[in-house]
Short mmCIF file of C-alpha atoms and ligand atoms in Angstrom, two decimals:
data_model
loop_
_atom_site.label_atom_id
_atom_site.label_comp_id
_atom_site.label_asym_id
_atom_site.label_seq_id
_atom_site.Cartn_x
_atom_site.Cartn_y
_atom_site.Cartn_z
CA MET W 18 0.00 0.00 0.00
CA GLN W 19 1.14 3.51 -0.74
CA THR W 20 1.78 5.52 2.38
CA GLU W 21 1.70 9.24 2.98
CA GLN W 22 5.50 9.43 2.83
CA SER W 23 5.52 8.34 -0.78
CA ASN W 24 3.76 11.61 -1.58
CA GLY W 25 6.69 13.70 -0.43
CA VAL W 26 5.61 17.31 -0.21
CA VAL W 27 2.60 18.03 1.96
CA SER W 28 1.14 21.44 1.22
CA LYS W 29 -2.51 20.62 1.62
CA PRO W 30 -4.19 23.76 2.95
CA VAL W 31 -5.49 23.68 6.51
CA TYR W 32 -8.73 25.62 7.02
CA GLN W 33 -9.32 27.28 10.37
CA PRO W 34 -12.74 28.38 11.61
CA VAL W 35 -13.45 31.80 10.09
CA GLU W 36 -14.51 34.80 12.16
CA LEU W 37 -15.43 38.31 11.11
CA ASN W 38 -12.49 40.70 11.11
CA PRO W 39 -13.70 43.41 13.52
CA LYS W 40 -11.11 45.92 12.21
CA SER W 41 -12.39 45.92 8.64
CA SER W 42 -14.86 48.53 7.49
CA PHE W 43 -15.88 46.56 4.39
CA HIS W 44 -16.69 42.86 4.08
CA LEU W 45 -17.11 41.01 0.80
CA PHE W 46 -18.57 37.50 0.83
CA ILE W 47 -18.04 35.39 -2.27
CA ALA W 48 -19.70 32.00 -2.52
CA GLU W 49 -19.83 29.41 -5.26
CA GLN W 50 -23.44 28.72 -6.24
CA ASN W 51 -24.86 28.80 -2.69
CA VAL W 52 -24.09 30.82 0.38
CA THR W 53 -23.20 28.16 2.95
CA PRO W 54 -24.90 28.26 6.37
CA ALA W 55 -21.57 29.17 7.98
CA MET W 56 -21.14 32.09 5.61
CA GLN W 57 -24.74 33.16 6.05
CA SER W 58 -24.24 33.36 9.80
CA LEU W 59 -21.09 35.49 9.35
CA TYR W 60 -22.98 37.74 6.96
CA ASP W 61 -25.92 38.10 9.35
CA HIS W 62 -23.60 39.06 12.21
CA CYS W 63 -21.73 41.60 10.14
CA LEU W 64 -22.97 45.11 10.94
CA LYS W 65 -20.49 46.98 8.73
CA ASP W 66 -20.61 47.79 5.03
CA LYS W 67 -21.03 44.40 3.33
CA LYS W 68 -21.74 42.73 0.02
CA VAL W 69 -22.45 39.19 -1.17
CA THR W 70 -21.54 37.83 -4.59
CA VAL W 71 -22.63 34.36 -5.66
CA SER W 72 -21.17 32.87 -8.80
CA SER W 73 -20.32 29.46 -10.15
CA ASP W 74 -17.43 30.87 -12.13
CA ALA W 75 -14.33 32.33 -10.50
CA SER W 76 -13.64 34.46 -13.57
CA ASP W 77 -17.16 35.98 -13.63
CA PRO W 78 -16.74 39.63 -14.75
CA GLU W 79 -19.04 40.85 -11.93
CA LEU W 80 -16.90 39.05 -9.40
CA LEU W 81 -13.65 40.37 -10.86
CA LYS W 82 -15.09 43.87 -10.80
CA SER W 83 -15.89 43.60 -7.11
CA LEU W 84 -12.28 42.56 -6.51
CA ALA W 85 -10.91 45.41 -8.60
CA CYS W 86 -12.71 48.04 -6.53
CA PHE W 87 -12.04 46.31 -3.21
CA PRO W 88 -10.67 48.68 -0.54
CA LEU W 89 -7.30 48.26 1.17
CA VAL W 90 -9.09 47.99 4.53
CA GLY W 91 -11.57 45.28 3.48
CA THR W 92 -11.83 41.57 4.26
CA LEU W 93 -12.80 38.91 1.76
CA TYR W 94 -14.61 35.71 2.79
CA LEU W 95 -14.65 32.74 0.43
CA ALA W 96 -16.90 29.68 0.42
CA GLY W 97 -17.36 26.84 -2.06
CA THR W 98 -15.23 24.04 -3.39
CA GLU W 99 -11.48 24.15 -2.88
CA PRO W 100 -10.64 24.87 -6.56
CA PHE W 101 -13.16 27.73 -6.65
CA ILE W 102 -11.89 29.29 -3.42
CA TRP W 103 -8.28 29.24 -4.56
CA ARG W 104 -9.04 30.45 -8.04
CA VAL W 105 -10.88 33.48 -6.66
CA ALA W 106 -7.99 33.97 -4.20
CA SER W 107 -5.54 34.02 -7.07
CA TYR W 108 -7.54 36.72 -8.88
CA ALA W 109 -7.79 38.60 -5.61
CA ARG W 110 -4.04 38.41 -5.18
CA GLN W 111 -3.54 39.86 -8.65
CA ALA W 112 -5.94 42.67 -7.75
CA GLY W 113 -3.68 43.47 -4.78
CA LEU W 114 -5.34 41.74 -1.84
CA ARG W 115 -3.02 40.34 0.82
CA PRO W 116 -3.36 36.72 1.98
CA ASP W 117 -4.25 37.93 5.48
CA GLN W 118 -7.30 39.76 4.18
CA MET W 119 -8.75 36.65 2.49
CA LEU W 120 -10.49 34.25 4.82
CA MET W 121 -11.23 30.82 3.36
CA MET W 122 -13.99 28.68 4.79
CA THR W 123 -13.65 24.90 4.87
CA PRO W 124 -14.46 23.63 1.34
CA VAL W 125 -17.94 22.20 0.87
CA THR W 126 -16.68 18.91 -0.55
CA ARG W 127 -13.49 16.91 -0.25
CA GLU W 128 -13.31 16.45 -4.01
CA ARG W 129 -9.98 17.47 -5.42
CA HIS W 130 -8.76 18.78 -8.71
CA LEU W 131 -5.79 16.72 -9.85
CA PHE W 132 -3.03 18.12 -12.01
CA CYS W 133 -1.35 15.51 -14.21
CA CYS W 134 2.39 16.11 -14.46
CA HIS W 135 2.52 14.04 -17.68
CA CYS W 136 -0.16 15.70 -19.83
CA TYR W 137 -0.83 18.88 -17.76
CA GLN W 138 -4.57 18.27 -17.75
CA ILE W 139 -6.68 18.82 -14.67
CA THR W 140 -9.07 16.04 -13.65
CA GLU W 141 -12.01 17.04 -11.48
CA GLY W 142 -13.96 15.24 -8.75
CA VAL W 143 -11.05 13.20 -7.43
CA THR W 144 -11.79 11.39 -4.15
CA TYR W 145 -9.41 8.44 -4.20
CA SER W 146 -5.95 7.41 -5.36
CA PRO W 147 -4.78 6.19 -7.81
CA PHE W 148 -7.15 8.05 -10.11
CA ILE W 149 -7.43 7.82 -13.90
CA CYS W 150 -6.30 11.04 -15.60
CA ALA W 151 -9.07 12.47 -17.77
CA GLY W 152 -6.43 13.74 -20.19
CA CYS W 153 -4.02 10.86 -20.84
CA GLY W 154 -5.63 7.92 -19.06
CA LEU W 155 -2.69 7.14 -16.80
CA SER W 156 -3.37 5.99 -13.24
CA LEU W 157 -2.18 8.85 -11.12
CA GLU W 158 -0.97 8.77 -7.56
CA VAL W 159 -2.80 11.64 -5.80
CA THR W 160 -0.42 13.62 -3.62
CA ASP W 161 -0.98 16.15 -0.85
CA HIS W 162 1.09 18.67 -2.79
CA PHE W 163 -1.37 21.46 -3.50
CA ALA W 164 -0.44 23.95 -6.21
CA ARG W 165 -2.01 27.26 -5.21
CA LEU W 166 -1.71 28.66 -8.72
CA HIS W 167 -3.56 25.75 -10.32
CA SER W 168 -5.86 25.12 -7.34
CA ALA W 169 -5.06 21.44 -7.87
CA TYR W 170 -3.11 18.58 -6.36
CA PHE W 171 -0.08 17.19 -8.05
CA GLY W 172 -0.48 13.73 -9.60
CA TYR W 173 2.02 11.37 -11.17
CA GLN W 174 2.02 7.81 -12.58
CA ALA W 175 1.38 5.45 -9.69
CA ASN W 176 4.04 2.79 -9.26
CA ALA W 177 5.85 3.89 -12.41
CA GLU W 178 8.29 0.96 -12.30
CA ASP W 179 5.51 -1.57 -12.66
CA ARG W 180 2.34 0.01 -13.97
CA ALA W 181 0.52 -3.31 -14.07
CA ASN W 182 0.82 -3.61 -10.32
CA LEU W 183 -1.07 -0.61 -9.00
CA PRO W 184 -1.21 0.26 -5.33
CA GLU W 185 -4.42 -0.43 -3.47
CA ARG W 186 -7.07 2.23 -3.83
CA ARG W 187 -7.25 4.61 -0.88
CA GLU W 188 -9.62 7.45 -0.13
CA VAL W 189 -8.18 10.94 -0.06
CA SER W 190 -9.67 13.51 2.26
CA MET M 12 31.24 32.87 0.64
CA ARG M 13 29.70 32.22 4.04
CA ILE M 14 27.70 34.89 5.78
CA THR M 15 30.35 35.08 8.49
CA ASP M 16 33.12 35.82 5.97
CA GLN M 17 34.25 39.40 5.99
CA ILE M 18 35.41 41.76 3.26
CA SER M 19 38.16 44.34 3.78
CA VAL M 20 37.26 47.80 2.52
CA SER M 21 38.86 51.17 2.78
CA VAL M 22 37.10 54.44 3.35
CA THR M 23 37.56 56.61 0.25
CA ALA M 24 35.36 59.58 1.15
CA ILE M 25 33.62 61.03 4.19
CA LYS M 26 30.91 63.65 3.98
CA GLN M 27 29.05 65.46 6.74
CA VAL M 28 25.51 65.22 5.36
CA ALA M 29 23.61 66.49 8.42
CA PRO M 30 24.74 67.90 11.79
CA MET M 31 24.79 64.39 13.32
CA ILE M 32 25.22 62.21 10.22
CA LYS M 33 28.32 61.32 8.26
CA GLU M 34 28.32 59.49 4.97
CA PHE M 35 31.12 57.00 4.26
CA THR M 36 32.12 55.66 0.86
CA LEU M 37 33.67 52.20 1.01
CA GLU M 38 35.74 50.54 -1.69
CA PRO M 39 37.24 47.06 -1.62
CA VAL M 40 40.89 46.69 -0.68
CA ASP M 41 41.11 44.12 -3.44
CA GLY M 42 38.70 42.45 -5.82
CA LEU M 43 35.12 43.48 -6.37
CA LEU M 44 32.23 44.10 -4.04
CA THR M 45 29.21 41.82 -4.11
CA PRO M 46 26.17 43.24 -5.95
CA PHE M 47 23.23 44.03 -3.67
CA SER M 48 19.52 44.64 -3.91
CA PRO M 49 17.43 47.59 -2.67
CA GLY M 50 17.07 47.51 1.11
CA ALA M 51 20.26 45.48 1.73
CA HIS M 52 22.56 46.18 4.65
CA ILE M 53 26.09 45.32 5.72
CA VAL M 54 27.54 44.77 9.17
CA VAL M 55 30.58 46.97 9.83
CA GLU M 56 33.12 45.88 12.37
CA MET M 57 34.48 48.86 14.23
CA GLY M 58 37.17 49.53 16.72
CA SER M 59 39.02 46.26 16.25
CA SER M 60 42.11 48.08 15.02
CA GLY M 61 42.00 50.48 17.99
CA SER M 62 44.61 50.69 20.71
CA SER M 63 45.11 47.58 22.78
CA ALA M 64 44.01 49.43 25.92
CA ASP M 65 40.56 49.70 24.42
CA LYS M 66 40.02 46.32 22.82
CA GLN M 67 36.26 46.76 22.67
CA SER M 68 34.97 46.13 19.17
CA TYR M 69 31.51 46.83 17.85
CA ARG M 70 29.60 45.51 14.91
CA ASN M 71 26.70 47.55 13.67
CA ALA M 72 24.38 46.99 10.75
CA TYR M 73 24.04 49.84 8.24
CA SER M 74 21.80 50.04 5.19
CA LEU M 75 23.50 50.44 1.86
CA MET M 76 22.29 53.74 0.47
CA SER M 77 24.03 53.72 -2.88
CA ASN M 78 22.45 52.80 -6.18
CA PRO M 79 22.15 48.98 -6.36
CA MET M 80 22.90 49.11 -10.09
CA TYR M 81 26.33 50.42 -9.24
CA SER M 82 28.21 48.17 -6.85
CA ARG M 83 31.76 49.40 -7.43
CA GLN M 84 31.48 51.08 -4.05
CA TYR M 85 29.15 50.97 -1.08
CA ARG M 86 27.90 54.02 0.74
CA ILE M 87 26.51 54.09 4.27
CA ALA M 88 25.38 56.92 6.54
CA VAL M 89 26.06 56.81 10.27
CA ARG M 90 24.21 58.86 12.82
CA LEU M 91 26.13 59.76 15.96
CA GLN M 92 24.12 58.05 18.71
CA ASP M 93 23.76 59.73 22.03
CA ASP M 94 23.84 56.55 24.12
CA SER M 95 27.15 55.29 25.44
CA ARG M 96 26.98 52.01 23.55
CA GLY M 97 27.60 51.50 19.90
CA GLY M 98 30.30 52.17 17.42
CA SER M 99 28.90 55.36 15.94
CA VAL M 100 31.30 57.42 18.08
CA TYR M 101 34.14 55.39 16.62
CA MET M 102 32.87 55.93 13.06
CA HIS M 103 32.53 59.66 13.66
CA GLN M 104 35.75 60.27 15.55
CA GLN M 105 38.30 57.63 14.59
CA VAL M 106 37.58 56.76 10.99
CA GLU M 107 39.32 58.86 8.35
CA VAL M 108 39.77 58.66 4.61
CA GLY M 109 42.10 55.69 4.13
CA THR M 110 40.96 53.79 7.23
CA GLN M 111 40.40 50.09 6.56
CA LEU M 112 37.30 48.42 7.91
CA LYS M 113 35.94 44.91 7.85
CA ILE M 114 32.39 44.45 6.62
CA SER M 115 30.08 41.51 6.07
CA PRO M 116 28.74 40.74 2.60
CA PRO M 117 25.38 42.46 2.02
CA ALA M 118 22.22 40.76 3.26
CA ASN M 119 18.68 41.93 2.69
CA LEU M 120 15.88 41.75 5.23
CA PHE M 121 14.02 44.77 3.89
CA ALA M 122 13.47 44.27 0.17
CA PRO M 123 10.56 46.02 -1.53
CA GLU M 124 7.49 43.90 -2.25
CA TRP M 125 7.49 44.05 -6.03
CA MET M 126 3.91 42.72 -6.24
CA ALA M 127 2.77 46.00 -4.69
CA LYS M 128 0.64 48.37 -6.76
CA LYS M 129 1.97 51.30 -4.76
CA HIS M 130 4.74 51.87 -2.23
CA VAL M 131 4.45 54.30 0.68
CA LEU M 132 7.78 54.91 2.41
CA PHE M 133 8.10 56.38 5.91
CA ALA M 134 11.62 57.46 6.85
CA GLY M 135 12.65 58.86 10.21
CA GLY M 136 16.02 60.63 10.44
CA VAL M 137 18.88 58.41 9.30
CA GLY M 138 16.19 55.84 8.41
CA ILE M 139 16.17 57.45 4.97
CA THR M 140 19.18 55.29 3.99
CA PRO M 141 17.52 52.04 2.83
CA PHE M 142 15.04 54.06 0.78
CA LEU M 143 17.87 55.77 -1.06
CA SER M 144 18.67 52.34 -2.50
CA TYR M 145 14.97 51.75 -3.27
CA LEU M 146 14.49 54.93 -5.27
CA PRO M 147 16.59 54.19 -8.37
CA GLU M 148 14.83 50.87 -8.86
CA LEU M 149 11.35 52.21 -8.08
CA GLN M 150 11.94 54.91 -10.68
CA GLN M 151 13.36 52.51 -13.22
CA ARG M 152 10.33 50.23 -12.86
CA LYS M 153 8.05 53.27 -13.03
CA ALA M 154 6.47 52.11 -9.79
CA GLU M 155 4.04 54.36 -8.01
CA PHE M 156 5.42 55.58 -4.67
CA GLU M 157 5.38 58.34 -2.06
CA LEU M 158 8.18 59.13 0.35
CA HIS M 159 7.40 60.69 3.73
CA TYR M 160 10.60 61.87 5.37
CA MET M 161 10.59 63.04 8.99
CA PHE M 162 13.63 64.60 10.64
CA ARG M 163 14.98 67.35 12.87
CA SER M 164 17.12 69.64 10.78
CA ARG M 165 19.34 70.47 13.77
CA GLN M 166 20.42 66.82 13.87
CA THR M 167 19.36 64.87 10.80
CA GLY M 168 17.61 65.54 7.53
CA ALA M 169 20.39 64.47 5.18
CA TYR M 170 19.61 64.63 1.45
CA SER M 171 16.21 66.29 1.99
CA ALA M 172 16.93 69.10 -0.47
CA GLU M 173 18.13 66.71 -3.19
CA LEU M 174 15.16 64.42 -2.65
CA ARG M 175 12.70 67.28 -2.97
CA ASP M 176 14.45 68.40 -6.12
CA THR M 177 14.46 65.04 -7.84
CA LEU M 178 11.15 63.63 -6.59
CA GLY M 179 9.03 66.77 -6.48
CA THR M 180 5.62 65.94 -5.05
CA GLY M 181 6.73 62.31 -4.61
CA CYS M 182 8.62 63.41 -1.50
CA SER M 183 7.07 65.10 1.53
CA CYS M 184 9.50 66.39 4.15
CA TYR M 185 8.57 67.09 7.77
CA ASP M 186 11.11 69.03 9.79
CA ALA M 187 10.16 68.77 13.46
CA ASP M 188 12.56 71.61 14.27
CA LEU M 189 10.32 73.82 12.13
CA GLY M 190 7.22 72.39 13.77
CA ASN M 191 6.21 70.25 10.78
CA ARG M 192 4.68 66.91 11.66
CA CYS M 193 3.52 64.08 9.47
CA ASP M 194 -0.12 63.09 9.96
CA ILE M 195 0.41 59.36 9.58
CA ALA M 196 -3.29 58.46 9.65
CA ALA M 197 -4.00 60.98 6.90
CA VAL M 198 -1.21 59.52 4.74
CA MET M 199 -2.43 55.97 5.24
CA SER M 200 -6.15 56.46 4.82
CA GLY M 201 -7.61 56.20 1.36
CA GLN M 202 -4.58 54.43 -0.10
CA PRO M 203 -5.57 52.04 -2.89
CA LEU M 204 -5.73 48.26 -2.70
CA GLY M 205 -2.27 46.75 -3.19
CA THR M 206 -0.43 49.51 -1.33
CA HIS M 207 2.53 48.41 0.77
CA PHE M 208 3.98 50.52 3.57
CA TYR M 209 7.63 50.56 4.60
CA ILE M 210 9.08 52.13 7.70
CA CYS M 211 12.68 52.74 8.65
CA GLY M 212 13.30 54.89 11.67
CA PRO M 213 13.07 54.93 15.45
CA GLU M 214 10.86 52.43 17.24
CA SER M 215 8.31 55.16 17.99
CA LEU M 216 7.74 55.72 14.26
CA ILE M 217 7.46 52.00 13.56
CA ASP M 218 4.94 51.66 16.39
CA ALA M 219 2.94 54.66 15.22
CA VAL M 220 2.56 53.33 11.68
CA ARG M 221 1.76 49.79 12.80
CA THR M 222 -0.80 50.98 15.35
CA THR M 223 -2.46 53.23 12.78
CA ALA M 224 -2.59 50.40 10.22
CA ASP M 225 -4.09 48.03 12.77
CA ALA M 226 -6.76 50.51 13.84
CA MET M 227 -7.69 51.20 10.21
CA GLY M 228 -7.90 47.52 9.28
CA ILE M 229 -4.97 47.58 6.85
CA PRO M 230 -3.63 44.00 6.56
CA ALA M 231 -0.56 43.50 8.74
CA SER M 232 1.31 41.80 5.90
CA ALA M 233 1.29 45.07 3.93
CA ILE M 234 3.46 46.74 6.58
CA HIS M 235 7.23 46.26 6.44
CA TRP M 236 9.77 47.77 8.75
CA GLU M 237 13.43 47.75 9.53
CA ALA M 238 14.40 48.34 13.12
CA PHE M 239 17.85 49.79 13.34
CA ALA M 240 17.76 49.88 17.10
CA GLY M 241 20.23 47.00 17.52
CA ALA M 242 21.54 45.96 20.91
CA LYS M 243 20.93 48.14 23.94
CA PRO M 244 23.13 48.09 27.03
CA GLY M 245 22.12 46.16 30.17
CA GLN M 246 23.54 44.59 33.31
CA PRO M 247 26.91 42.84 32.99
CA PHE M 248 26.85 39.05 33.37
CA VAL M 249 28.96 35.95 32.90
CA VAL M 250 28.36 33.44 30.15
CA GLU M 251 29.63 29.89 30.29
CA LEU M 252 29.91 27.73 27.19
CA SER M 253 29.04 24.21 28.23
CA GLN M 254 30.91 22.44 25.43
CA SER M 255 34.26 24.09 25.96
CA GLY M 256 33.85 25.14 29.57
CA LEU M 257 34.90 28.65 28.52
CA GLU M 258 33.69 31.55 30.67
CA LEU M 259 33.32 35.06 29.31
CA ALA M 260 32.31 38.31 30.94
CA VAL M 261 29.70 40.30 29.03
CA ALA M 262 30.15 43.98 29.77
CA ALA M 263 27.21 46.31 30.32
CA ASN M 264 27.60 47.97 26.94
CA SER M 265 28.50 44.89 24.89
CA SER M 266 26.02 42.45 23.48
CA LEU M 267 26.37 38.73 24.13
CA LEU M 268 26.97 38.20 20.41
CA GLU M 269 29.79 40.74 20.37
CA THR M 270 31.36 39.09 23.42
CA LEU M 271 31.25 35.67 21.75
CA GLU M 272 32.72 37.12 18.58
CA SER M 273 35.59 38.77 20.40
CA ALA M 274 36.43 35.31 21.76
CA ASP M 275 36.54 34.10 18.14
CA ILE M 276 33.32 32.15 18.38
CA LYS M 277 31.52 32.51 15.10
CA ILE M 278 27.74 32.73 15.30
CA PRO M 279 25.79 33.25 12.07
CA ASN M 280 24.01 36.60 12.08
CA LEU M 281 22.36 38.94 9.61
CA CYS M 282 20.43 41.70 11.32
CA ARG M 283 21.98 42.03 14.79
CA ALA M 284 18.66 43.45 15.86
CA GLY M 285 16.70 40.38 16.95
CA VAL M 286 14.60 39.95 13.84
CA CYS M 287 16.23 37.54 11.38
CA GLY M 288 16.62 34.47 13.56
CA GLN M 289 20.12 33.59 12.36
CA CYS M 290 21.96 33.86 15.66
CA VAL M 291 19.72 31.59 17.75
CA CYS M 292 21.61 29.80 20.58
CA ASP M 293 20.60 26.95 22.87
CA VAL M 294 20.56 27.85 26.53
CA ALA M 295 21.35 25.17 29.11
CA GLU M 296 20.93 27.21 32.29
CA GLY M 297 20.10 30.67 33.55
CA GLU M 298 17.30 33.17 33.26
CA ILE M 299 17.04 35.05 29.97
CA GLU M 300 15.91 38.60 29.33
CA HIS M 301 14.43 38.24 25.87
CA ARG M 302 14.63 41.44 23.81
CA ASP M 303 14.15 40.05 20.30
CA SER M 304 11.11 40.07 18.07
CA TYR M 305 11.94 36.74 16.43
CA LEU M 306 11.19 33.97 18.94
CA SER M 307 7.58 33.04 19.64
CA ASP M 308 6.18 33.59 23.12
CA SER M 309 6.27 29.88 23.84
CA GLU M 310 9.90 29.63 22.75
CA LYS M 311 10.72 32.54 25.02
CA GLN M 312 8.90 30.94 27.92
CA SER M 313 10.71 27.63 27.40
CA GLY M 314 13.93 29.36 28.41
CA GLN M 315 15.87 27.05 26.09
CA VAL M 316 16.76 29.39 23.26
CA MET M 317 17.81 33.02 22.90
CA MET M 318 18.97 35.56 20.34
CA PRO M 319 22.38 36.75 21.58
CA CYS M 320 22.50 39.79 19.27
CA VAL M 321 20.06 41.68 21.52
CA SER M 322 19.02 39.48 24.45
CA ARG M 323 20.89 39.18 27.71
CA ALA M 324 20.92 37.28 31.00
CA ALA M 325 18.27 38.27 33.48
CA GLY M 326 20.58 37.18 36.30
CA GLU M 327 24.33 37.11 36.74
CA ARG M 328 25.03 33.95 34.83
CA LEU M 329 24.00 32.11 31.72
CA VAL M 330 25.13 28.75 30.34
CA LEU M 331 24.96 28.37 26.58
CA ASP M 332 24.93 24.96 24.95
CA ILE M 333 27.71 25.75 22.48
S1 FES A 11 21.36 38.35 14.17
FE1 FES A 11 19.33 38.47 13.50
S2 FES A 11 18.27 37.76 15.23
FE2 FES A 11 20.28 37.89 15.94
#
């Protein structure tokens, strides 16, 4: 069986419980498709200037516009799947937001995006390892190395020395 | 080259640039100087070539203020400090054109954040120096910036006329001796997203900017500062080195790091101000008076590690595990 050590780098994000930043005078809540109950409760408790944007697409022009006119003293709250959260965060970073003004809520599913280091395709909905790459069909070992720029986990040919003898399937969380 | 390796330089020019500040031009005794980046500093060893009666030697960190695109020489500016400690008296009174000094290779703990959309620089007194190395590169990159320069013209205020000339409205000067004060909150409010703030100056200025940022909700990671406070004097104590059994006396106006260095014990160091973490030492015994801003509270409480560049013994004796 493949163990965690075989994955090498562990850069899987750790999500802490999110609280309102009492210092901020503006609060922007961005959610993918639905505002989660946790985000709704933050929003309800927020008595400052606030705005909610719901979108299924991280590159939604409305969403990008709200990032472009975001104030230096604001706080951004993100909810949705992990790839969505990090993709919005990467646009936010380009707009000039600092990591400490983006608060990420625990992703709504444990499904991962998997980046194939052989064909560079991203496979969605990954919950176990090895996982078949949607691009090249190889069985990929799913690592805990999370690429923040791609919002995806790094994957490589499982048991490359002997592809016929794949490691046992294991769930990834 | 290791960070503890030193370079020999000779002083080729000295200029009085403000009542209390002298500028020194340093050129290598042989070979070439290492290139450096904006915000870099060097550690200058002072007083080691002094008379044998006064064997005290100091090492102080100084920002390189010359243009980073031109590393044939280094320039530093030294403010005469009023406290008894420190080598600034030596630099001001003993060093002449032709004097040879030993310096460390440049290190940088205060580089500009190039992702920034705008840079706001706060300089207090001689704290203008690192920003002098920022300016050529900020201008070359056509970056948006403002410089806010606070000084007392009876003591400091070097280069203020030149800066106003070349930067125009990009430079605001505040001469406290003329009653001009910088309204820090007014400067910081309304700055656009992506602005980064840099402070070099006395602790009071650093605190003022950080407190203002915190109250306004500006993210802490957008605030960068360089403390040039360095070691402050304290009570004398004895340090024992458990591995060699060596005992050394740390004088009131020497730091523990300086004492170790004068006994030829090499400890890696970059900032000599308790921020970089390079000089960390294991402590076997004794109470520590932590003065650094590097160790976490729990590390400080453990009593097992210390930063000898600024921290001292709380009692009369300390045993280091080196
Ligand atoms: S030399 Fe940087 S912390 Fe001591």
